[in-house]
């Protein structure tokens, strides 16, 4: 069983957890310890797993050896009004080869998908998203992946996989399970024009940093539709990471925590990862811990509207645009919006499980102004390819 290969937490970090005041996360979380072994997962909804693997990161100077600096900060926080139970299962040690690590991550992800437990992976290089993505192969045909990153990570598909090319492998390697890839927070000068044009040709979604700076809520419908979300910490600006090695421009701490909360609230999301965490002690550890906190906070506020049942507790709005009628649905419980993707006959329709697309009120208002929403157009174009 894949769980048996996980490395127990160091005694020092376990002692740190037990030294925390009553009611902190360190006092309430289940721990994988050397003394007691793996905790029972009955009733556990979320697990934390570190991954000590970054050999496919060309910019990494050293092997990642520990993520305990993040754990210590996380254990010191107080939980919100949460009903969920959390366990920290320790670390995935680096295998003899990177492929060995990939195999273990894939098996772990598959196990948690089967058990309906959401893993919060702490990495490690972001190519680790690839085996997580592959774990979905046996469960459903098409999934949506969101990358919160200053880069697209499409890369050169002819070369071996790296932390800058894993998305290209998702697109080109069979089985073809990627229905939609979305990027949040990209910066144009970090991406080649070839990559930008390829994203456009494949009708994938991308929201640049400047647009998120103006309105972070633009990301919510994208994250609501995701099965797998990965955060590359290089998307956060240097000042908020207290690191001179990070990028001068990027999302601030408040924004990345908002995106983490949106991710947790997504009823559809099954796997969440935070990658490229600075291995130097204390740099960014507090922010990563707070991102984890906001993700779990979001999870505890899930309304469970996915899969969407519009037969009850939904308001319907029909908007004629050109020669068609767009149908919008607004939940009376959460006030969230969806737009219908009509079944298109006489083609090989790929959208039978994606009949409703998350959107927001702005998309409805655009339709009222006779403008077709971009995400709706992209979904229709992908269906017609």
Coordinates of C-alpha atoms in Angstrom, one line a residue:
X1 CA 0.0 0.0 0.0
X2 CA 1.4 3.4 -1.0
X3 CA 0.9 4.9 2.5
X4 CA 3.5 2.5 3.9
X5 CA 6.2 4.3 1.9
X6 CA 5.6 7.6 3.6
X7 CA 8.4 8.9 5.9
X8 CA 7.2 9.6 9.5
X9 CA 7.5 13.2 10.8
X10 CA 10.8 14.1 12.6
X11 CA 10.6 13.9 16.4
X12 CA 11.5 17.6 16.7
X13 CA 8.5 18.7 14.6
X14 CA 6.2 16.3 16.5
X15 CA 7.5 17.8 19.8
X16 CA 6.8 21.3 18.4
X17 CA 3.2 20.4 17.6
X18 CA 2.7 19.0 21.1
X19 CA 4.2 22.1 22.7
X20 CA 1.5 24.4 21.2
X21 CA -1.3 25.9 23.2
X22 CA -4.5 24.1 23.6
X23 CA -6.9 24.3 20.6
X24 CA -4.1 25.1 18.0
X25 CA -3.8 23.0 14.9
X26 CA -0.7 21.3 16.4
X27 CA -2.8 20.0 19.3
X28 CA -5.7 18.8 17.2
X29 CA -4.1 17.4 14.0
X30 CA -3.4 13.7 13.6
X31 CA 0.3 12.9 13.1
X32 CA 2.4 10.2 11.5
X33 CA 5.1 9.6 14.1
X34 CA 8.0 7.3 14.4
X35 CA 6.6 6.0 17.7
X36 CA 2.9 5.5 16.8
X37 CA 3.1 5.0 13.0
X38 CA 0.4 6.2 10.6
X39 CA -2.8 7.5 12.1
X40 CA -6.1 5.9 11.3
X41 CA -7.9 7.9 8.6
X42 CA -11.4 7.0 9.5
X43 CA -13.3 10.3 9.5
X44 CA -10.3 12.3 8.1
X45 CA -11.3 14.7 5.3
X46 CA -7.9 16.3 4.5
X47 CA -4.3 15.1 4.7
X48 CA -1.0 17.0 4.5
X49 CA 1.9 15.3 2.7
X50 CA 5.4 16.8 2.0
X51 CA 7.3 15.7 -1.1
X52 CA 11.1 15.8 -0.9
X53 CA 11.7 15.8 -4.6
X54 CA 13.0 18.5 -6.9
X55 CA 15.5 16.9 -9.2
X56 CA 13.5 18.0 -12.3
X57 CA 13.8 21.7 -11.3
X58 CA 16.7 23.0 -13.4
X59 CA 17.0 26.1 -11.1
X60 CA 17.2 24.1 -7.8
X61 CA 20.7 24.3 -6.3
X62 CA 20.1 21.8 -3.5
X63 CA 17.9 18.8 -2.9
X64 CA 14.9 19.8 -0.8
X65 CA 15.5 18.1 2.6
X66 CA 12.6 19.2 4.8
X67 CA 9.3 21.1 4.9
X68 CA 9.2 21.1 8.6
X69 CA 9.6 24.9 8.7
X70 CA 6.2 25.2 7.0
X71 CA 4.7 22.6 9.3
X72 CA 5.8 24.3 12.5
X73 CA 4.2 27.6 11.4
X74 CA 1.0 25.7 10.4
X75 CA 0.8 23.9 13.7
X76 CA 1.0 27.2 15.6
X77 CA -2.2 28.5 14.0
X78 CA -5.6 28.2 15.5
X79 CA -8.3 26.5 13.4
X80 CA -11.5 28.3 12.4
X81 CA -14.9 27.0 13.2
X82 CA -14.0 23.8 11.4
X83 CA -15.8 20.5 11.4
X84 CA -13.2 18.7 9.3
X85 CA -10.5 16.4 10.7
X86 CA -6.9 16.8 9.4
X87 CA -3.9 14.5 9.4
X88 CA -0.3 15.1 8.6
X89 CA 1.1 11.9 7.0
X90 CA 4.7 12.9 6.8
X91 CA 6.8 13.0 3.6
X92 CA 7.3 11.3 0.3
X93 CA 11.1 10.6 0.3
X94 CA 13.0 10.9 -3.0
X95 CA 13.1 7.6 -4.9
X96 CA 16.1 6.0 -6.5
X97 CA 14.9 7.7 -9.6
X98 CA 12.5 10.6 -10.2
X99 CA 10.2 8.0 -11.9
X100 CA 10.0 6.1 -8.6
X101 CA 8.9 9.2 -6.9
X102 CA 6.3 9.9 -9.6
X103 CA 4.9 6.4 -9.2
X104 CA 4.5 6.7 -5.5
X105 CA 2.8 10.1 -5.8
X106 CA 0.4 8.7 -8.5
X107 CA -0.5 5.8 -6.2
X108 CA -1.0 8.1 -3.2
X109 CA -3.2 10.4 -5.2
X110 CA -5.2 7.5 -6.6
X111 CA -5.7 6.2 -3.1
X112 CA -7.1 9.5 -1.8
X113 CA -9.3 9.9 -4.8
X114 CA -10.8 6.4 -4.0
X115 CA -11.3 7.3 -0.3
X116 CA -12.7 10.8 -1.0
X117 CA -9.9 12.4 1.0
X118 CA -8.3 15.7 -0.2
X119 CA -4.5 15.7 -0.1
X120 CA -2.7 19.0 0.4
X121 CA 0.7 18.3 -1.1
X122 CA 3.7 20.4 -0.2
X123 CA 6.6 20.3 -2.7
X124 CA 9.1 20.0 -4.3
X125 CA 9.2 21.0 -7.9
X126 CA 6.0 21.6 -9.8
X127 CA 6.5 18.8 -12.3
X128 CA 5.1 16.7 -9.4
X129 CA 1.7 17.8 -10.7
X130 CA 2.1 15.4 -13.6
X131 CA 1.8 12.1 -11.6
X132 CA -1.1 13.7 -9.6
X133 CA -2.8 14.4 -12.9
X134 CA -2.2 10.8 -14.1
X135 CA -3.9 9.4 -11.0
X136 CA -7.2 10.6 -12.5
X137 CA -6.8 8.3 -15.5
X138 CA -8.9 5.5 -14.0
X139 CA -11.7 7.7 -12.6
X140 CA -13.0 10.0 -15.2
X141 CA -12.3 10.8 -18.8
X142 CA -11.7 14.6 -18.8
X143 CA -10.5 16.8 -16.0
X144 CA -9.7 20.5 -15.5
X145 CA -6.3 21.6 -14.2
X146 CA -5.5 25.1 -12.8
X147 CA -1.9 26.4 -12.4
X148 CA -1.4 29.5 -10.2
X149 CA 1.9 30.5 -11.7
X150 CA 3.8 33.3 -13.4
X151 CA 4.6 30.8 -16.2
X152 CA 2.5 28.5 -18.3
X153 CA 4.9 25.6 -17.9
X154 CA 4.1 24.2 -21.4
X155 CA 7.7 23.9 -22.4
X156 CA 9.2 21.8 -25.2
X157 CA 7.2 18.6 -25.5
X158 CA 10.1 16.9 -27.3
X159 CA 12.4 17.1 -24.3
X160 CA 12.1 15.1 -21.0
X161 CA 9.7 16.4 -18.5
X162 CA 10.8 19.3 -16.2
X163 CA 9.1 21.7 -13.8
X164 CA 8.8 24.0 -16.8
X165 CA 7.3 21.5 -19.3
X166 CA 4.9 19.2 -17.4
X167 CA 1.8 20.9 -18.8
X168 CA 3.0 20.1 -22.3
X169 CA 3.2 16.5 -21.3
X170 CA -0.4 16.6 -19.9
X171 CA -1.6 17.9 -23.3
X172 CA 0.4 15.5 -25.5
X173 CA 0.8 12.2 -23.7
X174 CA -2.0 9.6 -23.9
X175 CA -4.5 9.0 -22.4
X176 CA -5.8 12.5 -23.3
X177 CA -7.6 13.4 -20.1
X178 CA -7.1 17.2 -20.0
X179 CA -10.3 19.0 -20.9
X180 CA -9.2 22.4 -19.8
X181 CA -6.0 24.0 -18.5
X182 CA -6.1 27.4 -16.8
X183 CA -3.4 29.7 -15.7
X184 CA -3.8 32.4 -13.0
X185 CA -1.3 35.1 -12.5
X186 CA 1.0 34.8 -15.5
X187 CA 3.4 37.5 -16.4
X188 CA 3.9 38.0 -20.2
X189 CA 7.7 38.5 -20.0
X190 CA 8.2 35.0 -18.4
X191 CA 6.4 33.2 -21.3
X192 CA 7.4 32.9 -25.0
X193 CA 5.1 34.1 -27.7
X194 CA 4.9 30.5 -29.0
X195 CA 3.5 29.4 -25.6
X196 CA 1.0 32.3 -25.5
X197 CA -0.2 31.5 -29.0
X198 CA -0.4 27.7 -28.3
X199 CA -2.6 28.5 -25.3
X200 CA -4.9 30.6 -27.5
X201 CA -5.1 27.9 -30.2
X202 CA -6.1 25.3 -27.7
X203 CA -8.8 27.6 -26.2
X204 CA -7.3 27.4 -22.7
X205 CA -7.9 30.1 -20.1
X206 CA -5.3 32.5 -18.7
X207 CA -5.8 35.5 -16.5
X208 CA -2.7 37.7 -16.3
X209 CA -1.4 39.2 -13.1
X210 CA -2.6 42.7 -13.8
X211 CA -6.2 41.6 -14.2
X212 CA -6.0 39.8 -10.9
X213 CA -4.5 42.9 -9.3
X214 CA -7.6 44.8 -10.4
X215 CA -10.1 42.1 -9.3
X216 CA -9.1 38.9 -7.6
X217 CA -12.7 37.6 -7.8
X218 CA -12.1 36.9 -11.6
X219 CA -10.3 33.7 -10.5
X220 CA -13.3 32.3 -8.5
X221 CA -15.2 30.7 -11.4
X222 CA -12.0 29.2 -12.8
X223 CA -11.0 27.6 -9.5
X224 CA -14.6 26.4 -8.9
X225 CA -14.3 24.3 -12.1
X226 CA -11.0 22.6 -11.2
X227 CA -10.2 19.0 -10.3
X228 CA -6.5 19.6 -9.6
X229 CA -4.9 22.9 -8.5
X230 CA -1.2 23.6 -8.2
X231 CA 0.4 26.8 -6.8
X232 CA 4.0 27.7 -7.8
X233 CA 5.3 30.0 -5.1
X234 CA 7.2 32.0 -7.7
X235 CA 3.8 33.6 -8.5
X236 CA 4.2 35.5 -5.1
X237 CA 6.2 38.7 -5.1
X238 CA 9.6 38.8 -3.2
X239 CA 8.4 41.2 -0.6
X240 CA 5.7 38.9 0.7
X241 CA 8.1 35.9 0.8
X242 CA 10.8 37.8 2.6
X243 CA 13.2 36.4 0.0
X244 CA 15.6 38.2 -2.3
X245 CA 15.6 35.2 -4.7
X246 CA 11.9 35.6 -5.6
X247 CA 10.4 37.8 -8.4
X248 CA 9.9 41.5 -7.7
X249 CA 6.4 41.4 -9.1
X250 CA 3.6 39.0 -8.3
X251 CA 0.6 38.3 -6.2
X252 CA 0.7 39.6 -2.7
X253 CA 0.0 37.6 0.4
X254 CA -3.6 38.6 0.7
X255 CA -4.3 37.7 -2.9
X256 CA -2.7 34.2 -2.8
X257 CA -4.6 33.5 0.4
X258 CA -7.8 34.5 -1.3
X259 CA -7.0 32.1 -4.2
X260 CA -6.4 29.4 -1.6
X261 CA -9.8 30.0 0.0
X262 CA -11.5 29.9 -3.4
X263 CA -9.7 26.6 -4.1
X264 CA -10.9 25.1 -0.9
X265 CA -14.5 26.2 -1.4
X266 CA -14.6 24.5 -4.8
X267 CA -17.0 21.5 -4.5
X268 CA -15.3 19.9 -7.4
X269 CA -11.6 20.1 -6.3
X270 CA -10.0 16.8 -5.3
X271 CA -6.2 17.6 -5.1
X272 CA -4.3 20.7 -4.1
X273 CA -0.6 21.3 -4.2
X274 CA 1.8 24.1 -3.2
X275 CA 5.2 23.8 -4.9
X276 CA 8.6 25.5 -5.3
X277 CA 8.6 26.3 -1.5
X278 CA 11.8 28.0 -0.5
X279 CA 14.0 25.4 1.3
X280 CA 15.6 28.1 3.4
X281 CA 14.2 28.2 6.9
X282 CA 11.5 30.8 7.6
X283 CA 11.5 32.3 4.1
X284 CA 7.9 32.2 3.1
X285 CA 7.0 29.5 5.6
X286 CA 4.4 31.7 7.4
X287 CA 2.7 32.6 4.2
X288 CA 2.5 28.9 3.0
X289 CA 1.1 28.0 6.4
X290 CA -1.6 30.7 6.1
X291 CA -2.4 29.5 2.5
X292 CA -3.0 26.0 3.9
X293 CA -5.2 27.5 6.6
X294 CA -7.3 29.5 4.1
X295 CA -7.6 26.4 1.9
X296 CA -9.0 24.4 4.8
X297 CA -11.2 27.3 5.8
X298 CA -12.7 27.3 2.3
X299 CA -13.2 23.5 2.5
X300 CA -15.2 23.9 5.6
X301 CA -17.5 26.4 3.9
X302 CA -18.3 24.1 0.9
X303 CA -22.0 24.2 -0.1
X304 CA -21.7 21.0 -2.2
X305 CA -23.4 22.3 -5.3
X306 CA -21.4 20.1 -7.6
X307 CA -22.6 18.3 -9.6
X308 CA -25.1 21.1 -10.1
X309 CA -28.8 20.3 -9.8
X310 CA -30.6 23.3 -11.2
X311 CA -34.0 21.7 -10.6
X312 CA -34.1 23.3 -7.2
X313 CA -32.9 26.4 -5.4
X314 CA -31.7 28.1 -8.7
X315 CA -33.0 31.1 -10.5
X316 CA -32.9 30.9 -14.3
X317 CA -32.1 33.8 -16.6
X318 CA -32.4 33.5 -20.4
X319 CA -30.6 36.1 -22.6
X320 CA -31.0 36.2 -26.4
X321 CA -27.6 37.0 -28.0
X322 CA -27.4 37.1 -31.8
X323 CA -29.2 34.0 -33.1
X324 CA -29.0 32.0 -29.8
X325 CA -30.2 32.1 -26.3
X326 CA -27.8 31.8 -23.4
X327 CA -29.2 30.3 -20.2
X328 CA -27.7 31.4 -16.8
X329 CA -28.4 29.8 -13.4
X330 CA -27.9 31.6 -10.1
X331 CA -27.9 29.6 -6.8
X332 CA -30.2 31.0 -4.2
X333 CA -28.0 29.4 -1.5
X334 CA -24.5 30.6 -2.5
X335 CA -25.4 33.4 -5.1
X336 CA -22.9 31.7 -7.5
X337 CA -23.5 31.7 -11.2
X338 CA -23.3 29.1 -14.0
X339 CA -23.9 29.2 -17.7
X340 CA -25.3 26.3 -19.7
X341 CA -23.2 24.7 -22.5
X342 CA -25.9 23.5 -24.9
X343 CA -25.6 20.0 -26.4
X344 CA -24.3 20.3 -30.0
X345 CA -25.7 17.5 -32.2
X346 CA -23.9 15.9 -35.2
X347 CA -20.5 16.3 -33.6
X348 CA -18.4 14.1 -31.3
X349 CA -19.5 16.0 -28.2
X350 CA -17.0 16.0 -25.3
X351 CA -19.0 18.1 -22.9
X352 CA -21.6 15.6 -21.7
X353 CA -20.3 15.9 -18.2
X354 CA -19.6 19.6 -18.5
X355 CA -23.1 20.9 -19.3
X356 CA -22.7 23.8 -16.9
X357 CA -19.8 26.2 -16.8
X358 CA -19.1 28.3 -13.7
X359 CA -19.2 32.0 -14.4
X360 CA -20.2 35.2 -12.5
X361 CA -22.6 38.0 -12.7
X362 CA -20.3 40.0 -15.0
X363 CA -20.7 37.3 -17.7
X364 CA -24.5 37.6 -17.4
X365 CA -24.2 41.4 -17.7
X366 CA -21.9 41.0 -20.7
X367 CA -24.5 38.8 -22.4
X368 CA -27.2 41.4 -21.7
X369 CA -25.0 43.8 -23.6
X370 CA -24.8 41.3 -26.5
X371 CA -21.3 40.1 -25.8
X372 CA -20.6 36.4 -25.6
X373 CA -18.5 35.4 -22.5
X374 CA -14.9 34.3 -23.3
X375 CA -14.9 31.2 -21.2
X376 CA -18.2 30.1 -22.8
X377 CA -16.8 30.7 -26.3
X378 CA -13.6 28.7 -25.5
X379 CA -15.6 25.8 -24.1
X380 CA -17.8 25.7 -27.3
X381 CA -14.8 25.9 -29.6
X382 CA -13.1 23.0 -27.8
X383 CA -16.2 21.0 -28.2
X384 CA -16.3 21.7 -31.9
X385 CA -12.7 20.7 -32.6

